[in-house]
Structure formats: structure tokens, C-alpha cells
Short mmCIF file of C-alpha atoms in Angstrom, two decimals:
data_model
loop_
_atom_site.label_atom_id
_atom_site.label_comp_id
_atom_site.label_asym_id
_atom_site.label_seq_id
_atom_site.Cartn_x
_atom_site.Cartn_y
_atom_site.Cartn_z
CA UNK A 1 29.37 -31.29 -11.87
CA UNK A 2 30.36 -27.59 -12.18
CA UNK A 3 28.14 -27.32 -15.39
CA UNK A 4 25.26 -28.59 -13.23
CA UNK A 5 25.76 -26.33 -10.37
CA UNK A 6 26.98 -23.07 -12.59
CA UNK A 7 25.34 -23.70 -15.84
CA UNK A 8 26.08 -20.41 -18.21
CA UNK A 9 25.28 -20.91 -21.83
CA UNK A 10 21.93 -22.04 -23.05
CA UNK A 11 22.76 -25.69 -23.88
CA UNK A 12 24.30 -25.94 -20.17
CA UNK A 13 21.09 -24.72 -18.66
CA UNK A 14 19.07 -27.09 -20.90
CA UNK A 15 21.37 -29.99 -19.39
CA UNK A 16 21.03 -28.95 -15.96
CA UNK A 17 17.39 -28.83 -16.37
CA UNK A 18 17.17 -32.08 -17.60
CA UNK A 19 19.09 -33.76 -14.88
CA UNK A 20 16.92 -32.20 -12.26
CA UNK A 21 13.85 -33.75 -14.12
CA UNK A 22 15.58 -37.03 -14.54
CA UNK A 23 16.69 -36.82 -10.55
CA UNK A 24 13.10 -36.18 -9.47
CA UNK A 25 11.93 -39.20 -11.51
CA UNK A 26 14.61 -41.37 -10.06
CA UNK A 27 13.78 -40.21 -6.52
CA UNK A 28 10.03 -40.99 -7.11
CA UNK A 29 10.84 -44.17 -8.54
CA UNK A 30 12.94 -45.33 -5.50
CA UNK A 31 10.67 -44.32 -3.25
CA UNK A 32 7.79 -46.20 -4.92
CA UNK A 33 9.92 -49.29 -5.35
CA UNK A 34 10.99 -49.45 -1.73
CA UNK A 35 7.33 -48.72 -0.30
CA UNK A 36 6.40 -51.84 -2.49
CA UNK A 37 9.23 -54.30 -1.23
CA UNK A 38 7.93 -55.14 2.04
CA UNK A 39 4.38 -56.60 2.11
CA UNK A 40 3.64 -55.46 5.63
CA UNK A 41 5.40 -51.92 5.91
CA UNK A 42 3.77 -49.74 8.59
CA UNK A 43 1.69 -46.91 7.15
CA UNK A 44 3.79 -44.28 9.07
CA UNK A 45 6.79 -46.04 7.25
CA UNK A 46 5.26 -45.13 3.77
CA UNK A 47 4.38 -41.87 5.05
CA UNK A 48 7.98 -41.29 6.16
CA UNK A 49 9.39 -42.50 2.79
CA UNK A 50 7.31 -40.28 0.74
CA UNK A 51 7.77 -37.20 3.09
CA UNK A 52 11.65 -37.55 2.64
CA UNK A 53 12.09 -35.84 -0.72
CA UNK A 54 9.89 -33.10 0.26
CA UNK A 55 11.89 -32.21 3.60
CA UNK A 56 15.14 -32.67 1.57
CA UNK A 57 13.94 -30.21 -0.77
CA UNK A 58 12.77 -27.74 1.52
CA UNK A 59 16.08 -27.99 3.57
CA UNK A 60 17.91 -27.47 0.22
CA UNK A 61 15.99 -24.84 -1.31
CA UNK A 62 14.46 -22.75 1.49
CA UNK A 63 16.03 -23.65 4.90
CA UNK A 64 19.66 -23.60 3.90
CA UNK A 65 19.54 -20.44 1.81
CA UNK A 66 17.69 -18.56 4.35
CA UNK A 67 20.42 -19.46 6.93
CA UNK A 68 23.13 -18.37 4.49
CA UNK A 69 21.35 -15.22 3.87
CA UNK A 70 21.05 -14.48 7.62
CA UNK A 71 24.60 -15.05 7.97
CA UNK A 72 25.43 -12.84 4.89
CA UNK A 73 23.51 -10.11 6.30
CA UNK A 74 26.44 -9.51 9.08
CA UNK A 75 29.04 -9.37 6.53
CA UNK A 76 30.42 -6.66 3.94
CA UNK A 77 30.40 -5.96 0.33
CA UNK A 78 32.22 -8.95 -0.78
CA UNK A 79 30.93 -11.54 1.93
CA UNK A 80 34.57 -12.10 3.55
CA UNK A 81 34.60 -9.32 6.39
CA UNK A 82 32.31 -9.19 9.29
CA UNK A 83 30.58 -5.76 9.90
CA UNK A 84 28.22 -6.57 12.67
CA UNK A 85 24.87 -4.77 12.71
CA UNK A 86 26.30 -2.09 10.28
CA UNK A 87 24.18 -3.37 7.35
CA UNK A 88 20.95 -3.01 9.45
CA UNK A 89 22.20 0.15 10.94
CA UNK A 90 22.30 1.59 7.24
CA UNK A 91 19.25 0.68 6.36
CA UNK A 92 17.49 2.41 9.50
CA UNK A 93 19.60 5.72 9.24
CA UNK A 94 20.40 6.35 5.68
CA UNK A 95 17.52 8.79 4.02
CA UNK A 96 17.58 6.79 0.91
CA UNK A 97 16.85 3.28 2.58
CA UNK A 98 14.13 5.28 4.81
CA UNK A 99 12.38 6.41 1.89
CA UNK A 100 12.53 2.69 0.54
CA UNK A 101 11.08 1.56 3.87
CA UNK A 102 8.32 4.34 3.43
CA UNK A 103 7.52 3.24 0.14
CA UNK A 104 6.91 -0.28 1.21
CA UNK A 105 4.72 0.58 3.76
CA UNK A 106 2.51 2.61 1.48
CA UNK A 107 2.61 -0.41 -0.69
CA UNK A 108 1.53 -2.89 1.90
CA UNK A 109 -1.37 -0.86 3.57
CA UNK A 110 -2.80 0.81 0.46
CA UNK A 111 -2.66 -2.00 -1.99
CA UNK A 112 -4.61 -4.52 0.05
CA UNK A 113 -7.00 -1.91 1.43
CA UNK A 114 -8.23 -0.11 -1.87
CA UNK A 115 -8.14 -3.16 -3.63
CA UNK A 116 -10.40 -5.21 -1.19
CA UNK A 117 -12.62 -2.14 -0.88
CA UNK A 118 -12.90 -1.64 -4.95
CA UNK A 119 -13.46 -5.61 -5.13
CA UNK A 120 -16.12 -5.61 -2.58
CA UNK A 121 -18.19 -2.67 -3.75
CA UNK A 122 -17.71 -4.08 -7.28
CA UNK A 123 -19.06 -7.67 -6.29
CA UNK A 124 -21.84 -6.31 -4.33
CA UNK A 125 -23.18 -3.92 -7.25
CA UNK A 126 -22.75 -6.59 -9.89
CA UNK A 127 -24.11 -9.22 -7.91
CA UNK A 128 -27.24 -11.02 -9.66
CA UNK A 129 -27.65 -8.42 -12.18
CA UNK A 130 -28.25 -9.20 -15.82
CA UNK A 131 -24.53 -8.62 -16.99
CA UNK A 132 -22.90 -9.97 -14.00
CA UNK A 133 -20.59 -12.38 -16.00
CA UNK A 134 -19.48 -9.73 -18.31
CA UNK A 135 -18.99 -7.18 -15.49
CA UNK A 136 -16.83 -9.63 -13.70
CA UNK A 137 -14.82 -10.32 -16.77
CA UNK A 138 -13.93 -6.87 -17.15
CA UNK A 139 -12.50 -6.16 -13.61
CA UNK A 140 -10.71 -9.98 -13.86
CA UNK A 141 -8.82 -9.56 -17.08
CA UNK A 142 -5.94 -7.82 -15.56
CA UNK A 143 -5.15 -10.86 -13.47
CA UNK A 144 -4.58 -12.53 -16.72
CA UNK A 145 -1.67 -10.13 -17.54
CA UNK A 146 1.83 -10.67 -16.08
CA UNK A 147 3.18 -7.77 -13.83
CA UNK A 148 5.38 -6.81 -16.58
CA UNK A 149 2.91 -6.53 -19.23
CA UNK A 150 0.59 -4.47 -17.06
CA UNK A 151 3.50 -2.29 -16.36
CA UNK A 152 4.43 -1.66 -19.95
CA UNK A 153 0.90 -1.04 -20.60
CA UNK A 154 0.50 1.74 -17.83
CA UNK A 155 3.88 3.07 -18.67
CA UNK A 156 2.43 4.06 -21.99
CA UNK A 157 -0.71 5.40 -20.14
CA UNK A 158 1.63 7.75 -17.95
CA UNK A 159 3.97 8.78 -20.81
CA UNK A 160 4.27 12.70 -20.92
CA UNK A 161 3.75 12.87 -24.90
CA UNK A 162 1.37 10.06 -26.01
CA UNK A 163 0.01 9.05 -22.61
CA UNK A 164 -3.82 8.81 -21.97
CA UNK A 165 -3.21 10.63 -18.61
CA UNK A 166 -1.36 13.30 -20.22
CA UNK A 167 -4.22 13.85 -22.81
CA UNK A 168 -6.73 14.05 -19.97
CA UNK A 169 -4.55 16.70 -18.04
CA UNK A 170 -4.30 18.88 -20.84
CA UNK A 171 -7.73 18.52 -22.05
CA UNK A 172 -9.08 19.38 -18.48
CA UNK A 173 -6.69 22.32 -18.40
CA UNK A 174 -7.99 23.57 -21.87
CA UNK A 175 -11.45 23.50 -20.32
CA UNK A 176 -10.54 25.83 -17.83
CA UNK A 177 -8.63 28.13 -20.27
CA UNK A 178 -5.01 27.12 -19.56
CA UNK A 179 -2.53 25.84 -21.77
CA UNK A 180 -0.16 23.53 -20.17
CA UNK A 181 2.38 20.95 -20.79
CA UNK A 182 1.76 17.62 -19.03
CA UNK A 183 4.47 16.69 -16.17
CA UNK A 184 6.76 13.71 -16.47
CA UNK A 185 4.30 11.55 -14.24
CA UNK A 186 6.88 8.82 -13.26
CA UNK A 187 9.59 11.20 -12.48
CA UNK A 188 7.65 13.44 -9.91
CA UNK A 189 7.93 12.00 -6.27
CA UNK A 190 5.67 11.09 -4.15
CA UNK A 191 3.05 11.30 -7.03
CA UNK A 192 5.03 8.56 -8.94
CA UNK A 193 4.61 5.99 -5.93
CA UNK A 194 0.99 6.41 -6.04
CA UNK A 195 0.80 6.07 -9.81
CA UNK A 196 2.86 2.53 -9.57
CA UNK A 197 0.60 1.45 -6.42
CA UNK A 198 -2.40 2.31 -8.60
CA UNK A 199 -1.17 -0.37 -11.13
CA UNK A 200 -0.98 -3.15 -8.47
CA UNK A 201 -4.49 -2.17 -7.22
CA UNK A 202 -5.88 -2.29 -11.04
CA UNK A 203 -4.53 -5.87 -11.15
CA UNK A 204 -5.32 -7.11 -7.48
CA UNK A 205 -9.10 -5.72 -7.48
CA UNK A 206 -10.06 -8.68 -9.75
CA UNK A 207 -8.61 -11.17 -7.40
CA UNK A 208 -10.48 -9.51 -4.26
CA UNK A 209 -13.91 -9.18 -6.26
CA UNK A 210 -13.59 -13.00 -7.17
CA UNK A 211 -13.23 -14.08 -3.56
CA UNK A 212 -15.61 -11.72 -1.99
CA UNK A 213 -18.23 -12.32 -4.82
CA UNK A 214 -18.07 -16.16 -3.88
CA UNK A 215 -18.38 -15.42 -0.24
CA UNK A 216 -21.44 -13.14 -0.89
CA UNK A 217 -23.29 -15.87 -2.96
CA UNK A 218 -22.58 -18.48 0.10
CA UNK A 219 -24.76 -16.00 2.48
CA UNK A 220 -28.00 -18.44 2.96
CA UNK A 221 -30.85 -17.18 1.25
CA UNK A 222 -33.16 -17.22 4.20
CA UNK A 223 -31.11 -14.85 6.15
CA UNK A 224 -31.22 -12.37 3.17
CA UNK A 225 -35.08 -12.95 3.27
CA UNK A 226 -35.42 -12.78 7.12
CA UNK A 227 -33.65 -9.33 6.87
CA UNK A 228 -35.87 -8.13 4.38
CA UNK A 229 -38.70 -8.99 6.23
CA UNK A 230 -37.15 -6.97 9.51
CA UNK A 231 -37.39 -3.97 7.26
CA UNK A 232 -33.60 -3.40 6.48
CA UNK A 233 -32.89 -1.60 3.44
CA UNK A 234 -29.92 -2.33 1.03
CA UNK A 235 -27.36 -0.45 3.04
CA UNK A 236 -28.46 -1.88 6.38
CA UNK A 237 -28.18 -5.37 4.67
CA UNK A 238 -24.86 -4.72 3.72
CA UNK A 239 -23.50 -3.29 6.92
CA UNK A 240 -25.23 -5.68 9.27
CA UNK A 241 -25.60 -8.74 7.28
CA UNK A 242 -22.97 -9.13 4.36
CA UNK A 243 -20.12 -7.68 6.20
CA UNK A 244 -20.28 -9.86 9.37
CA UNK A 245 -20.78 -13.02 7.06
CA UNK A 246 -18.20 -12.41 4.73
CA UNK A 247 -15.56 -11.05 7.32
CA UNK A 248 -13.00 -14.24 7.15
CA UNK A 249 -12.91 -13.47 3.13
CA UNK A 250 -12.07 -10.04 3.68
CA UNK A 251 -9.43 -10.68 6.23
CA UNK A 252 -7.94 -13.57 4.03
CA UNK A 253 -7.95 -11.13 0.70
CA UNK A 254 -6.48 -8.17 2.66
CA UNK A 255 -3.82 -10.28 4.10
CA UNK A 256 -3.00 -12.27 0.78
CA UNK A 257 -3.00 -9.06 -1.32
CA UNK A 258 -0.80 -7.43 1.42
CA UNK A 259 1.98 -9.80 1.04
CA UNK A 260 1.74 -9.56 -2.78
CA UNK A 261 2.26 -5.55 -2.10
CA UNK A 262 5.03 -6.34 0.41
CA UNK A 263 6.78 -8.06 -2.36
CA UNK A 264 6.16 -5.99 -5.31
CA UNK A 265 9.19 -5.83 -7.58
CA UNK A 266 7.93 -6.21 -10.97
CA UNK A 267 6.08 -3.25 -11.30
CA UNK A 268 8.82 -1.00 -9.62
CA UNK A 269 11.60 -2.71 -11.67
CA UNK A 270 9.93 -2.19 -15.08
CA UNK A 271 8.42 1.21 -14.79
CA UNK A 272 11.13 3.20 -12.98
CA UNK A 273 13.87 0.87 -11.92
CA UNK A 274 13.32 2.11 -8.38
CA UNK A 275 14.75 5.82 -9.77
CA UNK A 276 13.04 8.90 -8.48
CA UNK A 277 12.40 7.71 -5.16
CA UNK A 278 10.06 4.98 -6.12
CA UNK A 279 12.28 1.92 -4.93
CA UNK A 280 11.05 -0.54 -2.56
CA UNK A 281 12.50 -3.16 -0.45
CA UNK A 282 12.32 -6.09 -2.95
CA UNK A 283 13.87 -3.89 -5.75
CA UNK A 284 16.36 -2.42 -3.36
CA UNK A 285 17.39 -6.01 -2.62
CA UNK A 286 17.95 -6.58 -6.29
CA UNK A 287 19.81 -3.54 -6.93
CA UNK A 288 22.24 -3.89 -3.93
CA UNK A 289 22.86 -7.48 -4.50
CA UNK A 290 23.25 -7.63 -8.10
CA UNK A 291 23.99 -4.31 -9.70
CA UNK A 292 26.13 -2.82 -6.72
CA UNK A 293 27.29 -6.21 -6.02
CA UNK A 294 26.90 -5.44 -2.29
CA UNK A 295 25.82 -9.11 -1.07
CA UNK A 296 25.80 -8.03 2.61
CA UNK A 297 23.49 -5.20 2.39
CA UNK A 298 21.34 -6.95 0.06
CA UNK A 299 21.27 -9.83 2.47
CA UNK A 300 20.12 -7.46 5.03
CA UNK A 301 17.48 -6.24 3.20
CA UNK A 302 16.06 -9.80 2.37
CA UNK A 303 15.93 -10.82 6.14
CA UNK A 304 14.11 -7.54 6.89
CA UNK A 305 11.39 -8.40 4.35
CA UNK A 306 11.45 -12.15 5.41
CA UNK A 307 10.97 -10.74 9.13
CA UNK A 308 8.37 -8.18 7.85
CA UNK A 309 6.27 -11.00 5.96
CA UNK A 310 6.22 -13.89 8.69
CA UNK A 311 3.39 -12.15 10.96
CA UNK A 312 1.49 -11.71 7.69
CA UNK A 313 1.61 -15.18 6.81
CA UNK A 314 0.87 -16.61 10.16
CA UNK A 315 -2.23 -14.32 10.32
CA UNK A 316 -3.26 -15.37 7.11
CA UNK A 317 -3.07 -19.18 8.11
CA UNK A 318 -5.03 -18.69 10.92
CA UNK A 319 -7.90 -16.54 9.03
CA UNK A 320 -7.90 -19.53 6.43
CA UNK A 321 -8.32 -22.01 8.93
CA UNK A 322 -11.39 -19.84 10.84
CA UNK A 323 -13.08 -19.78 7.31
CA UNK A 324 -12.68 -23.35 6.77
CA UNK A 325 -14.16 -23.88 10.42
CA UNK A 326 -17.16 -21.60 9.40
CA UNK A 327 -17.65 -23.77 6.05
#
């Protein structure tokens, strides 16, 4: 049993994975068998049987860890001695953690706003043009790359010796008669935080463009034609027709990307590991929990991130329902 709960070697992990798959198959088979036994089982009974495995998994995989994490946030480093609100007080008073919170706010605000703006402008500009598909493919390509892969690519771009950004920087300086050496881009705060945020925007702009382009194509053609007959030019159509018609999609894109920005971990971890004042809550949670072995502080950071993301998720669900009602 210990092998299944705490697998260490590769073989043990494969055995645990196979056992989980087998358990899932057995549970589904039992549910199907029970629902087929009685000839006249009420529909609510069938629904209840099918819901039970999902409810059990949610309780085991989501609710139970959340309760344990919340409890651990009031304990110390080793999780045996209660410290009250000390972990939360440290987060909101220590200058290093205040920097982490500030960086997280920047990620949560800049990434959704800039990504949505770039995606919207791009979708409008390439809509119904001759090379629309090719242009959309270019901006959507980063979505096919993993966060870690994109981070490695941009880490080379920001490299001081061989990076593209450094080459452009030196070339521009030469144009003005200066001989300079490119700075260590990822070591200079707060510029390095904005450079990391740019990588996230580069990835998410493709998602924003795809959703908003679909919404723009859903605007009824007769409304577009009526606006032309009323004498609206392209800019006025964009402001008074396009924006109001696709507003639910814009809000959904902003909130979805905001959640991605709030949980950003891969880019920060791969490019700077949170050093040089670039850390965010998700990265700091990993650092405190698994590197510094401070489970109490790590749990407090996880709870804080959970509390921040809840209103965004609720707002996103309401907007999704609104957009469905419009359709």
C-alpha cells in the first residue's frame, strides 16, 4: 500500500499509475453493472450513481487538500507547531514578499489587458483580408509551444552575449555613435519582470485573437451594412458597433488570461527561478514548500493565491453564462 501512496522509483510510479487506471475501470464497471440490475431504477438513482465517483474524486483530490492546506497555513516550518496568523503577517510585512505581491499584481493586470488589446487589434486588422489564415497562424503559433519551451526561446533572445535583444541594443547605440555593452537583461529589476511578462503576452495574444476574431465574425452582416448606410467610417464602426457586440467575449478573454497570469509559474521558474526580484506567488509557493521546506509559509501563499483567484473565476462564470444567453 505504501508503494501506491508514496511511489519513489520509476517502476513503483508505473505500478501506481496502472493501479489508478485499473481502479477507475473497476469503478465505472461497477456503476454500469448496478444501474443495469433493476429494470425500473428511477432516473435520479442512475444520475446519483454516475455522480458518486466524480463527487468522491472532487472530495479526495480538491476539497480535502484545500482544507489541509488551509490548516497548515497556521503552522510553522515543520507543520507541528501552531503559529497563528504569523505566516500571513510575514507575507504582508516582509519587503521581499511585498515585492512578490507587487509582481503578481503586475502579471495579473498587464498580461490580460495587453494580450486582449493586441489580439483584438490583430483580429480586426486581418479580418476578411487576403492572407487572413496565414496571418492568424503566425500569431497563434506560440500557443502550440509549451510555457517552458517559450521561456527557453526567449531566454536566448534576452541573452547578453548572443541574444537578439542585445544585438539590436548595440546596433541602435552604434547608429548614434556610442559603443556600449548590452546589459544583463534578466538581472536588472524591474525591467526583468516586464521582459518576463512580455513572454506571457506573446503566448496569450494568439488565444485572445482567436476568440475575438470568432466573435467579430458573428456580428450580423445586416448590422454592419446598416452602419455603413448611416455613414459610419471604419473607426466609428469599431467603437460603436464591434466593441459593444463582442463585449462579453472581451470580458471572458480578459478574465481567462488574468487567471493564467495569476498562476504564472513556468516562465518565471525557467527564466530566472524567481531571482533578481522577479518572483510571483506561484513561484514563491514552490520555493518555500519544496526548496526551503517551510510548509506553513508555502501553504499560506497557496491559500492567498486561492482567495485571489476565486472572485475572478466567479466573474468569469457569470460572463460565460451571459455570452451563452446572447447566443
